[in-house]
Short mmCIF file of C-alpha atoms in Angstrom, two decimals:
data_model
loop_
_atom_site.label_atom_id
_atom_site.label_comp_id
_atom_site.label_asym_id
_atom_site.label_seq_id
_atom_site.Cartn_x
_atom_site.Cartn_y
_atom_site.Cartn_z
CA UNK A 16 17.26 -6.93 1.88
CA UNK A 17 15.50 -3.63 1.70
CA UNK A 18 11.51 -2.75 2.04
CA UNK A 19 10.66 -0.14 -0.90
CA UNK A 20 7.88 1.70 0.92
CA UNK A 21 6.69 4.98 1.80
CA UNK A 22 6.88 3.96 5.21
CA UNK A 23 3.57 4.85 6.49
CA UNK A 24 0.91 2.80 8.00
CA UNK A 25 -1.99 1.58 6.21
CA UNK A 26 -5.40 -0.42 7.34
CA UNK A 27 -5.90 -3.18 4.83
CA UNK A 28 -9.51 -1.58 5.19
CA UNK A 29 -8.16 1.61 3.15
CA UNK A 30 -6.22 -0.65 1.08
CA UNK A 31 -9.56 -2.37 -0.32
CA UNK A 32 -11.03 1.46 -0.81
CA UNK A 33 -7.93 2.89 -2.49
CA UNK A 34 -8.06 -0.08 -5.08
CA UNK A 35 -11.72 -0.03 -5.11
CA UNK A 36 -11.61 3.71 -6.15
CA UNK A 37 -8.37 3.26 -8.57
CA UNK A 38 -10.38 0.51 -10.72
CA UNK A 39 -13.98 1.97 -10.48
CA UNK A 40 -15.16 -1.46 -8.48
CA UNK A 41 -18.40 -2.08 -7.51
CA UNK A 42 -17.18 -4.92 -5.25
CA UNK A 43 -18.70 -5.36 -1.26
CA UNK A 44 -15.78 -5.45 1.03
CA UNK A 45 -16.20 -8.70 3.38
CA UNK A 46 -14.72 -8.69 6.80
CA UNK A 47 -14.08 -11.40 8.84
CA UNK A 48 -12.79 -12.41 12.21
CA UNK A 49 -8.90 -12.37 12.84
CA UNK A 50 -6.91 -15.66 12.48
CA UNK A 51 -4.60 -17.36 14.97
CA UNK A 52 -1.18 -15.89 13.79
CA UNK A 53 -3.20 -12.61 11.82
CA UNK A 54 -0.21 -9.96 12.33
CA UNK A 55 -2.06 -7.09 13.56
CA UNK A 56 -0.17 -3.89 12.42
CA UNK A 57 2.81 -3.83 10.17
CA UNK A 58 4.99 -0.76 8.73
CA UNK A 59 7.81 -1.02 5.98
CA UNK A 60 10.78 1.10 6.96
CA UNK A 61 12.61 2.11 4.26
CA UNK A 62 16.16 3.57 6.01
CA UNK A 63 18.52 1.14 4.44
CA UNK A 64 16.98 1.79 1.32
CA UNK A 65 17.03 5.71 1.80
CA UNK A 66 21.10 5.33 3.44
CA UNK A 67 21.95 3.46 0.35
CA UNK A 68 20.59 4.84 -2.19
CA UNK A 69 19.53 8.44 -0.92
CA UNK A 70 15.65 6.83 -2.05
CA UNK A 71 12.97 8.91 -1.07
CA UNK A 72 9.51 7.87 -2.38
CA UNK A 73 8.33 10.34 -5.43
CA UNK A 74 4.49 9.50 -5.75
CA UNK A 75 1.82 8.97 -3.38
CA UNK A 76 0.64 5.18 -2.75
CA UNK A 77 -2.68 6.33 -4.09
CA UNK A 78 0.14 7.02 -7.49
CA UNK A 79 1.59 3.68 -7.23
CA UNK A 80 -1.39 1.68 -6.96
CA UNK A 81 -2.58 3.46 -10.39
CA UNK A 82 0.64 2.70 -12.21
CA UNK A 83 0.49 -0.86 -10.80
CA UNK A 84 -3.17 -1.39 -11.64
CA UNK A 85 -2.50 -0.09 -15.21
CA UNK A 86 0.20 -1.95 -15.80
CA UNK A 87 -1.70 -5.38 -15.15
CA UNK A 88 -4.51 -4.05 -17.68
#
């Protein structure tokens, strides 16, 4: 198993804002209260990826959220 990642943190917070910004949404981001079990803070590490491949990530996530996005359109 290997995480294909950039390997840098992330807030889902700037998650909703990136995608809101990629597909011109108007949408109100809601927030609510942490669950039992919520994981707080979680990073992909992408070393057996890199070590087996020689990956290194080419485009920005702002990059891969586009192509993602306009692939579902």
């Amino acid at each position: 198993v290997v995480n294909i990642c950039t390997s840098k943190a992330i807030t889902i917070k700037n998650l909703a804002e990136e995608l809101k910004y990629i597909t011109h949404s108007e949408s109100i981001i809601k927030y609510a209260e942490a669950r039992a079990g919520d994981i707080r803070m979680s990073v992909g590490d992408n070393q057996r990826l890199r070590e087996m491949l020689s990956f290194k990530p080419r485009v920005t996530l702002r990059e891969g959220l586009k192509y993602t996005v306009a692939s579902m359109e």
